[in-house]
Short mmCIF file of C-alpha atoms in Angstrom, two decimals:
data_model
loop_
_atom_site.label_atom_id
_atom_site.label_comp_id
_atom_site.label_asym_id
_atom_site.label_seq_id
_atom_site.Cartn_x
_atom_site.Cartn_y
_atom_site.Cartn_z
CA UNK F 1 9.16 -11.91 1.57
CA UNK F 2 5.59 -11.94 2.86
CA UNK F 3 6.41 -9.07 5.25
CA UNK F 4 7.88 -7.09 2.34
CA UNK F 5 4.78 -7.64 0.19
CA UNK F 6 2.39 -6.64 2.98
CA UNK F 7 4.51 -3.59 3.81
CA UNK F 8 4.60 -2.58 0.12
CA UNK F 9 0.80 -2.82 -0.18
CA UNK F 10 0.27 -0.78 3.00
CA UNK F 11 2.87 1.88 2.10
CA UNK F 12 1.82 2.30 -1.52
CA UNK F 13 -1.89 2.09 -0.71
CA UNK F 14 -1.62 4.69 2.06
CA UNK F 15 0.22 7.20 -0.13
CA UNK F 16 -2.23 6.72 -3.02
CA UNK F 17 -5.16 7.05 -0.60
CA UNK F 18 -3.80 10.37 0.70
CA UNK F 19 -3.25 11.65 -2.85
CA UNK F 20 -6.64 10.66 -4.23
CA UNK F 21 -8.47 11.85 -1.12
CA UNK F 22 -7.14 15.34 -1.87
CA UNK F 23 -8.76 15.33 -5.32
CA UNK F 24 -11.93 13.73 -3.89
CA UNK F 25 -12.31 16.19 -1.01
CA UNK F 26 -11.89 19.35 -3.06
CA UNK F 27 -14.11 18.05 -5.87
CA UNK F 28 -16.90 17.37 -3.36
CA UNK F 29 -16.35 20.77 -1.77
CA UNK F 30 -16.60 22.38 -5.24
CA UNK F 31 -19.90 20.64 -6.04
CA UNK F 32 -18.35 18.31 -8.63
CA UNK F 33 -19.89 14.85 -8.86
CA UNK F 34 -17.35 12.20 -7.87
CA UNK F 35 -18.38 9.07 -9.74
CA UNK F 36 -15.77 6.72 -8.30
CA UNK F 37 -12.99 6.66 -5.68
CA UNK F 38 -10.70 3.72 -6.37
CA UNK F 39 -7.61 2.42 -4.59
CA UNK F 40 -5.68 -0.01 -6.78
CA UNK F 41 -6.19 -0.94 -10.41
CA UNK F 42 -7.76 -3.85 -12.26
CA UNK F 43 -10.69 -6.04 -11.14
CA UNK F 44 -12.79 -4.92 -8.17
CA UNK F 45 -12.27 -6.76 -4.90
CA UNK F 46 -14.62 -4.71 -2.72
CA UNK F 47 -17.07 -1.96 -3.66
CA UNK F 48 -19.50 0.25 -1.77
CA UNK F 49 -21.78 3.07 -2.96
CA UNK F 50 -22.66 6.07 -0.80
CA UNK F 51 -23.95 9.52 -1.75
CA UNK F 52 -23.65 8.72 -5.48
CA UNK F 53 -19.96 7.77 -5.25
CA UNK F 54 -18.70 4.23 -5.85
CA UNK F 55 -15.82 3.38 -3.49
CA UNK F 56 -13.68 0.44 -4.65
CA UNK F 57 -10.57 -1.50 -3.69
CA UNK F 58 -9.04 -3.21 -6.70
CA UNK F 59 -6.74 -6.18 -7.16
CA UNK F 60 -3.47 -4.53 -8.24
CA UNK F 61 -1.92 -2.21 -5.60
CA UNK F 62 -0.30 -0.02 -8.24
CA UNK F 63 -2.13 3.28 -7.99
CA UNK F 64 -5.67 4.57 -7.82
CA UNK F 65 -7.94 7.22 -9.24
CA UNK F 66 -10.87 9.54 -8.62
CA UNK F 67 -13.36 9.63 -11.50
CA UNK F 68 -14.98 13.05 -11.82
CA UNK F 69 -18.08 13.70 -13.90
CA UNK F 70 -17.16 15.63 -17.02
CA UNK F 71 -13.41 15.19 -16.49
CA UNK F 72 -13.55 11.72 -18.00
CA UNK F 73 -14.95 10.54 -21.30
CA UNK F 74 -18.54 10.34 -20.12
CA UNK F 75 -21.05 8.89 -22.56
CA UNK F 76 -24.39 8.82 -20.80
CA UNK F 77 -26.66 9.65 -23.70
CA UNK F 78 -28.97 6.80 -24.62
CA UNK F 79 -29.05 5.94 -28.31
CA UNK F 80 -32.44 6.02 -30.06
CA UNK F 81 -33.97 2.54 -30.08
CA UNK F 82 -32.41 1.53 -26.75
CA UNK F 83 -34.79 -0.33 -24.45
CA UNK F 84 -34.54 0.82 -20.83
CA UNK F 85 -36.52 0.31 -17.65
CA UNK F 86 -37.70 3.40 -15.77
CA UNK F 87 -38.38 3.72 -12.07
CA UNK F 88 -40.51 6.73 -11.11
CA UNK F 89 -41.02 8.55 -7.84
CA UNK F 90 -44.41 9.50 -6.43
CA UNK F 91 -44.48 12.66 -8.58
CA UNK F 92 -43.79 10.82 -11.83
CA UNK F 93 -40.11 11.83 -12.16
CA UNK F 94 -37.56 9.27 -13.33
CA UNK F 95 -35.25 8.35 -10.45
CA UNK F 96 -33.59 5.33 -12.03
CA UNK F 97 -32.82 4.28 -15.62
CA UNK F 98 -31.98 0.60 -16.06
CA UNK F 99 -29.92 0.06 -19.21
CA UNK F 100 -28.46 -3.28 -18.13
CA UNK F 101 -30.52 -5.29 -20.66
CA UNK F 102 -31.51 -7.76 -17.97
CA UNK F 103 -34.77 -9.68 -17.81
CA UNK F 104 -37.98 -7.65 -17.68
CA UNK F 105 -38.79 -6.19 -14.29
CA UNK F 106 -42.48 -5.74 -13.60
CA UNK F 107 -41.70 -2.80 -11.28
CA UNK F 108 -40.07 -0.81 -14.12
CA UNK F 109 -41.67 0.96 -17.06
CA UNK F 110 -40.17 -0.44 -20.30
CA UNK F 111 -39.32 2.41 -22.68
CA UNK F 112 -37.89 2.41 -26.19
CA UNK F 113 -35.85 5.61 -26.28
CA UNK F 114 -36.52 8.08 -29.08
CA UNK F 115 -34.36 10.87 -27.72
CA UNK F 116 -32.90 11.93 -24.40
CA UNK F 117 -31.00 14.69 -22.65
CA UNK F 118 -29.44 13.77 -19.32
CA UNK F 119 -27.21 16.85 -19.02
CA UNK F 120 -29.19 20.04 -19.83
CA UNK F 121 -32.97 19.67 -19.97
CA UNK F 122 -33.11 16.29 -18.15
CA UNK F 123 -35.78 14.36 -19.98
CA UNK F 124 -36.43 11.09 -21.80
CA UNK F 125 -38.79 10.60 -24.74
CA UNK F 126 -39.85 7.30 -26.18
CA UNK F 127 -42.49 4.65 -26.59
CA UNK F 128 -43.74 2.54 -23.75
CA UNK F 129 -43.65 -1.12 -24.65
CA UNK F 130 -46.80 -2.17 -26.51
CA UNK F 131 -47.62 1.36 -27.61
CA UNK F 132 -45.53 2.51 -30.57
CA UNK F 133 -47.93 5.31 -31.54
CA UNK F 134 -47.89 7.63 -28.55
CA UNK F 135 -44.61 9.38 -27.77
CA UNK F 136 -44.17 9.71 -24.01
CA UNK F 137 -42.02 12.33 -22.29
CA UNK F 138 -40.59 11.81 -18.81
CA UNK F 139 -38.80 14.38 -16.67
CA UNK F 140 -35.61 12.99 -15.16
CA UNK F 141 -34.73 13.87 -11.57
CA UNK F 142 -31.48 15.80 -11.11
CA UNK F 143 -30.08 13.05 -8.87
CA UNK F 144 -31.40 10.08 -10.87
CA UNK F 145 -29.15 7.07 -11.33
CA UNK F 146 -28.47 4.98 -14.40
CA UNK F 147 -27.53 1.30 -14.48
CA UNK F 148 -25.16 0.67 -17.37
CA UNK F 149 -24.83 -2.46 -19.48
CA UNK F 150 -22.34 -3.99 -16.99
CA UNK F 151 -24.83 -3.60 -14.13
CA UNK F 152 -22.95 -0.75 -12.41
CA UNK F 153 -25.15 2.03 -11.03
CA UNK F 154 -24.06 5.65 -11.08
CA UNK F 155 -25.67 9.05 -10.83
CA UNK F 156 -26.36 10.97 -14.02
CA UNK F 157 -24.19 14.07 -14.45
CA UNK F 158 -26.16 17.24 -15.24
CA UNK F 159 -23.96 20.09 -16.42
CA UNK F 160 -23.98 21.89 -13.07
CA UNK F 161 -22.14 19.00 -11.32
CA UNK F 162 -19.58 18.38 -14.07
CA UNK F 163 -15.91 19.22 -13.60
CA UNK F 164 -15.78 21.83 -16.36
CA UNK F 165 -18.76 23.68 -14.86
CA UNK F 166 -16.82 24.44 -11.67
CA UNK F 167 -15.01 27.76 -11.42
CA UNK F 168 -11.44 27.96 -12.67
CA UNK F 169 -10.21 28.38 -9.09
CA UNK F 170 -12.05 25.26 -7.91
CA UNK F 171 -10.77 23.23 -10.86
CA UNK F 172 -7.23 24.44 -10.12
CA UNK F 173 -7.56 23.54 -6.42
CA UNK F 174 -9.06 20.13 -7.26
CA UNK F 175 -6.06 19.35 -9.49
CA UNK F 176 -3.63 20.71 -6.90
CA UNK F 177 -5.18 18.95 -3.89
CA UNK F 178 -3.63 15.52 -4.60
CA UNK F 179 0.04 16.60 -4.67
CA UNK F 180 -0.61 19.11 -1.88
CA UNK F 181 -1.97 16.32 0.33
CA UNK F 182 1.13 14.21 -0.32
CA UNK F 183 3.46 17.07 0.64
CA UNK F 184 1.54 17.90 3.83
CA UNK F 185 1.25 14.21 4.74
CA UNK F 186 5.00 13.76 4.20
CA UNK F 187 5.77 16.68 6.53
CA UNK F 188 3.42 15.31 9.22
CA UNK F 189 4.94 11.82 9.02
CA UNK F 190 8.48 13.23 9.22
CA UNK F 191 7.46 15.06 12.40
CA UNK F 192 5.96 11.84 13.82
CA UNK F 193 9.17 9.96 12.97
CA UNK F 194 11.23 12.65 14.72
CA UNK F 195 9.29 12.12 17.95
CA UNK F 196 9.61 8.32 17.60
CA UNK F 197 13.34 8.27 16.84
CA UNK F 198 14.45 11.52 18.45
CA UNK F 199 15.34 15.03 17.42
CA UNK F 200 18.60 16.40 16.06
CA UNK F 201 21.85 14.55 16.69
CA UNK F 202 24.02 15.89 19.47
CA UNK F 203 27.55 17.08 18.70
CA UNK F 204 28.80 15.77 22.03
CA UNK F 205 30.56 12.50 22.80
CA UNK F 206 27.66 10.72 24.50
CA UNK F 207 26.27 7.60 22.81
CA UNK F 208 22.75 7.32 21.46
CA UNK F 209 21.62 4.29 19.44
CA UNK F 210 23.87 1.22 19.48
CA UNK F 211 23.69 -0.96 16.36
CA UNK F 212 22.73 -4.58 17.13
CA UNK F 213 25.55 -7.17 16.84
CA UNK F 214 28.12 -4.41 16.33
CA UNK F 215 31.53 -4.19 18.04
CA UNK F 216 30.02 -1.58 20.40
CA UNK F 217 27.10 -3.88 21.33
CA UNK F 218 29.47 -6.83 21.84
CA UNK F 219 31.56 -4.65 24.17
CA UNK F 220 28.43 -3.87 26.27
CA UNK F 221 28.42 -0.18 25.40
CA UNK F 222 25.03 1.38 26.15
CA UNK F 223 23.10 4.56 25.21
CA UNK F 224 24.15 7.37 27.56
CA UNK F 225 27.75 6.17 27.88
CA UNK F 226 30.30 8.91 27.24
CA UNK F 227 33.54 8.11 25.42
CA UNK F 228 36.32 10.25 26.87
CA UNK F 229 39.37 8.80 25.15
CA UNK F 230 40.29 6.60 22.15
CA UNK F 231 43.61 4.95 22.96
CA UNK F 232 45.66 7.95 24.17
CA UNK F 233 43.64 10.60 22.28
CA UNK F 234 41.11 12.60 24.31
CA UNK F 235 37.80 13.33 22.54
CA UNK F 236 35.31 16.04 23.54
CA UNK F 237 32.91 16.00 20.56
CA UNK F 238 31.48 13.57 18.05
CA UNK F 239 33.70 14.60 15.13
CA UNK F 240 36.84 13.89 17.15
CA UNK F 241 35.39 10.55 18.32
CA UNK F 242 34.35 9.41 14.83
CA UNK F 243 37.69 10.44 13.32
CA UNK F 244 39.71 8.64 16.00
CA UNK F 245 37.79 5.37 15.51
CA UNK F 246 37.86 5.70 11.71
CA UNK F 247 41.69 5.65 11.84
CA UNK F 248 41.75 2.19 13.46
CA UNK F 249 39.98 -0.30 11.12
CA UNK F 250 40.44 -3.86 12.33
CA UNK F 251 42.73 -2.86 15.23
CA UNK F 252 42.08 -3.63 18.89
CA UNK F 253 41.26 -0.24 20.43
CA UNK F 254 41.05 0.80 24.07
CA UNK F 255 38.23 3.21 24.91
CA UNK F 256 37.95 5.17 28.13
CA UNK F 257 34.28 5.62 28.94
CA UNK F 258 32.13 7.25 31.64
CA UNK F 259 29.09 5.14 32.45
CA UNK F 260 25.67 6.46 33.46
CA UNK F 261 26.63 6.03 37.17
CA UNK F 262 29.66 8.31 36.49
CA UNK F 263 32.15 5.47 36.92
CA UNK F 264 35.07 5.60 34.48
CA UNK F 265 36.36 2.38 32.96
CA UNK F 266 38.35 1.10 30.03
CA UNK F 267 37.11 -1.42 27.45
CA UNK F 268 38.59 -2.87 24.29
CA UNK F 269 36.80 -3.00 20.93
CA UNK F 270 37.91 -3.97 17.44
CA UNK F 271 36.38 -1.57 14.85
CA UNK F 272 35.07 -3.35 11.77
CA UNK F 273 36.60 -2.47 8.43
CA UNK F 274 34.30 -0.47 6.15
CA UNK F 275 34.86 0.85 2.61
CA UNK F 276 34.16 4.58 2.29
CA UNK F 277 34.77 5.38 -1.38
CA UNK F 278 38.47 4.78 -1.97
CA UNK F 279 39.27 4.84 1.76
CA UNK F 280 39.04 2.14 4.41
CA UNK F 281 37.74 3.27 7.79
CA UNK F 282 36.85 1.76 11.15
CA UNK F 283 33.36 1.72 12.66
CA UNK F 284 32.01 0.27 15.90
CA UNK F 285 28.24 0.79 15.32
CA UNK F 286 27.40 3.83 17.43
CA UNK F 287 25.28 6.93 16.88
CA UNK F 288 25.35 10.24 18.73
CA UNK F 289 22.74 10.99 21.34
CA UNK F 290 19.62 12.75 20.12
CA UNK F 291 17.88 15.80 21.54
CA UNK F 292 14.40 14.74 22.74
CA UNK F 293 13.12 18.17 23.78
CA UNK F 294 9.81 19.15 22.16
CA UNK F 295 10.92 22.31 20.35
CA UNK F 296 14.12 20.97 18.73
CA UNK F 297 12.39 17.69 17.84
CA UNK F 298 9.48 19.47 16.14
CA UNK F 299 11.91 21.68 14.23
CA UNK F 300 13.95 18.61 13.24
CA UNK F 301 10.84 16.98 11.75
CA UNK F 302 10.14 20.05 9.61
CA UNK F 303 13.80 20.34 8.63
CA UNK F 304 13.95 16.67 7.58
CA UNK F 305 10.87 17.11 5.37
CA UNK F 306 12.16 20.23 3.64
CA UNK F 307 15.62 18.69 3.23
CA UNK F 308 13.94 15.77 1.41
CA UNK F 309 12.12 18.21 -0.86
CA UNK F 310 15.42 19.91 -1.65
CA UNK F 311 17.12 16.61 -2.45
CA UNK F 312 14.33 15.57 -4.84
CA UNK F 313 14.20 18.98 -6.58
CA UNK F 314 18.00 19.04 -6.97
CA UNK F 315 17.92 15.51 -8.40
CA UNK F 316 15.36 16.66 -10.99
CA UNK F 317 17.55 19.66 -11.85
CA UNK F 318 20.56 17.39 -12.38
CA UNK F 319 18.49 15.13 -14.64
CA UNK F 320 17.57 18.12 -16.81
CA UNK F 321 20.98 19.80 -16.85
CA UNK F 322 23.26 16.77 -16.72
CA UNK F 323 21.51 14.47 -19.14
CA UNK F 324 18.75 11.92 -18.60
CA UNK F 325 19.65 8.51 -17.18
CA UNK F 326 16.89 5.96 -16.71
CA UNK F 327 18.68 4.59 -13.62
CA UNK F 328 17.76 7.85 -11.89
CA UNK F 329 14.09 6.83 -12.04
CA UNK F 330 12.27 4.08 -10.21
CA UNK F 331 8.82 2.55 -10.65
CA UNK F 332 6.75 0.12 -8.56
CA UNK F 333 9.44 -2.58 -8.83
CA UNK F 334 12.09 -0.21 -7.41
CA UNK F 335 9.68 0.90 -4.67
CA UNK F 336 9.02 -2.75 -3.78
CA UNK F 337 12.76 -3.45 -3.60
CA UNK F 338 13.34 -0.42 -1.38
CA UNK F 339 10.32 -1.34 0.78
CA UNK F 340 11.75 -4.83 1.25
CA UNK F 341 15.05 -3.40 2.48
CA UNK F 342 13.40 -0.83 4.75
CA UNK F 343 10.97 -3.38 6.23
CA UNK F 344 13.96 -5.42 7.43
CA UNK F 345 15.20 -2.36 9.40
CA UNK F 346 12.07 -2.03 11.50
CA UNK F 347 8.88 0.01 11.61
CA UNK F 348 10.60 3.32 12.37
CA UNK F 349 12.50 3.21 9.10
CA UNK F 350 9.27 2.24 7.29
CA UNK F 351 7.64 5.40 8.68
CA UNK F 352 10.51 7.55 7.39
CA UNK F 353 10.24 5.80 4.00
CA UNK F 354 6.50 6.60 3.86
CA UNK F 355 7.26 10.28 4.48
CA UNK F 356 9.97 10.39 1.80
CA UNK F 357 7.86 8.51 -0.76
CA UNK F 358 4.82 10.75 -0.16
CA UNK F 359 6.88 13.91 -0.72
CA UNK F 360 8.47 12.31 -3.80
CA UNK F 361 5.05 11.50 -5.27
CA UNK F 362 3.77 15.00 -4.51
CA UNK F 363 6.68 16.72 -6.26
CA UNK F 364 6.72 14.36 -9.26
CA UNK F 365 2.99 14.91 -9.79
CA UNK F 366 3.57 18.66 -9.98
CA UNK F 367 5.83 18.32 -13.02
CA UNK F 368 4.18 20.09 -16.00
CA UNK F 369 3.76 16.87 -17.98
CA UNK F 370 0.40 16.27 -19.71
CA UNK F 371 -1.78 13.71 -17.90
CA UNK F 372 -0.02 14.44 -14.58
CA UNK F 373 -1.58 16.88 -12.12
CA UNK F 374 1.13 19.38 -13.02
CA UNK F 375 0.08 19.23 -16.67
CA UNK F 376 -3.55 19.89 -15.71
CA UNK F 377 -2.48 22.80 -13.53
CA UNK F 378 -0.52 24.23 -16.46
CA UNK F 379 -3.68 24.13 -18.60
CA UNK F 380 -5.54 25.93 -15.79
CA UNK F 381 -2.88 28.64 -15.74
CA UNK F 382 -3.03 28.98 -19.54
CA UNK F 383 -6.81 29.34 -19.26
CA UNK F 384 -6.40 32.07 -16.63
CA UNK F 385 -3.97 33.97 -18.87
CA UNK F 386 -6.10 33.59 -22.03
CA UNK F 387 -9.33 34.18 -20.06
CA UNK F 388 -10.92 31.31 -21.91
CA UNK F 389 -10.46 27.54 -21.65
CA UNK F 390 -8.28 25.53 -23.97
CA UNK F 391 -10.42 23.82 -26.59
CA UNK F 392 -11.60 20.34 -25.69
CA UNK F 393 -9.92 18.92 -28.80
CA UNK F 394 -6.55 20.46 -27.86
CA UNK F 395 -6.86 19.24 -24.29
CA UNK F 396 -7.64 15.69 -25.44
CA UNK F 397 -4.65 15.66 -27.80
CA UNK F 398 -2.30 17.06 -25.14
CA UNK F 399 -3.46 14.52 -22.55
CA UNK F 400 -3.22 11.67 -25.06
CA UNK F 401 0.38 12.59 -25.84
CA UNK F 402 1.09 12.72 -22.11
CA UNK F 403 -0.52 9.32 -21.48
CA UNK F 404 1.48 7.71 -24.31
CA UNK F 405 4.70 9.29 -23.02
CA UNK F 406 4.08 8.22 -19.41
CA UNK F 407 3.04 4.72 -20.45
CA UNK F 408 6.19 4.28 -22.51
CA UNK F 409 8.33 5.67 -19.70
CA UNK F 410 6.65 3.42 -17.14
CA UNK F 411 7.29 0.32 -19.26
CA UNK F 412 10.94 1.31 -19.78
CA UNK F 413 11.47 2.13 -16.09
CA UNK F 414 9.77 -1.08 -14.92
CA UNK F 415 11.86 -3.23 -17.27
CA UNK F 416 15.02 -1.42 -16.16
CA UNK F 417 14.07 -1.97 -12.50
CA UNK F 418 13.56 -5.69 -13.09
CA UNK F 419 16.98 -5.94 -14.72
CA UNK F 420 18.61 -3.92 -11.91
CA UNK F 421 17.03 -5.56 -8.88
CA UNK F 422 16.16 -9.11 -9.93
CA UNK F 423 18.37 -10.06 -12.90
CA UNK F 424 21.95 -9.39 -11.86
#
């Protein structure tokens, strides 16, 4: 169980990291202030600030987020009457505003705020403690920081570094970058897995992987052995071989094989009985040999990735056309259950699972549902068509509806997963 939990944290954390790094990278490239880059949710475990961005790892490994200035509900304006401490640079500009309400600091100038503008004109006006007659005005540095009431320090967000001040193209690319990263990462990991496991399966009758503790393993069959005959039936390709063994569930079966040293010998195996739908077939735990040449292996990695994309897209189409069934969806509980099963199969299967999950997350995030990246991209497209942005009020309402919908769906899916996987 411990291995499953650790694997789940690594798998889920890695995929979230790749996704959020996409948003983070393009926001930085577009000149948007990234307030926070967080992996996980809930209370902070570790935090580190660099170049005005707070990097955090949080307790619950169930997601993550990138907080962009202007894209969130920023409320930096200081209310009149608020007492703050000001730190000035050598030219008299404010470089830090302490609003944490902590004990007086002799190194800070205590100011009772009369009015402020930390987005456009960048100034503070107020009364220095002990002098309530003379209104003082301070220019605030563009990169000044503010310490909020919780003690967290962040950079102020002038209009030019806010999300909505970026060009439409840069906002579109920032929203797209997360899912795009997941798709590219999934393709890369599929290619890596192809080189670890091997390329496309051969159609010949030579053996590749032998399943541990299977009838084939017990009979000392080895990768590279070539099965020439099943009982009296000659086999020249894998389809013939698989069909001949499938017809003999539970029956002692004589195989004629050619070993790696070209010696031909006969061995006896007893195929295990396996249910295949309504049919009963025989299996001995063998796989065909794989092609390990560079070109076919590279192509196989790409093909595996795009096949996964096709499977996920077709599944979504069936959900829309054939009626919604909550069992077709899975949340963190389902991912944990699948991770647990995959972890027991070895690290190679975990790598394939990472690739599949990353592509799945990328495609799901592109769905045009408010609050998902796809919903934000749809608003960008609407803005491009209308040649003016959607009103802030409309955008807030649309995103709120999306959040409520996704929250309700997540609760329903999680409860359904618990019933499916843990309460039989």
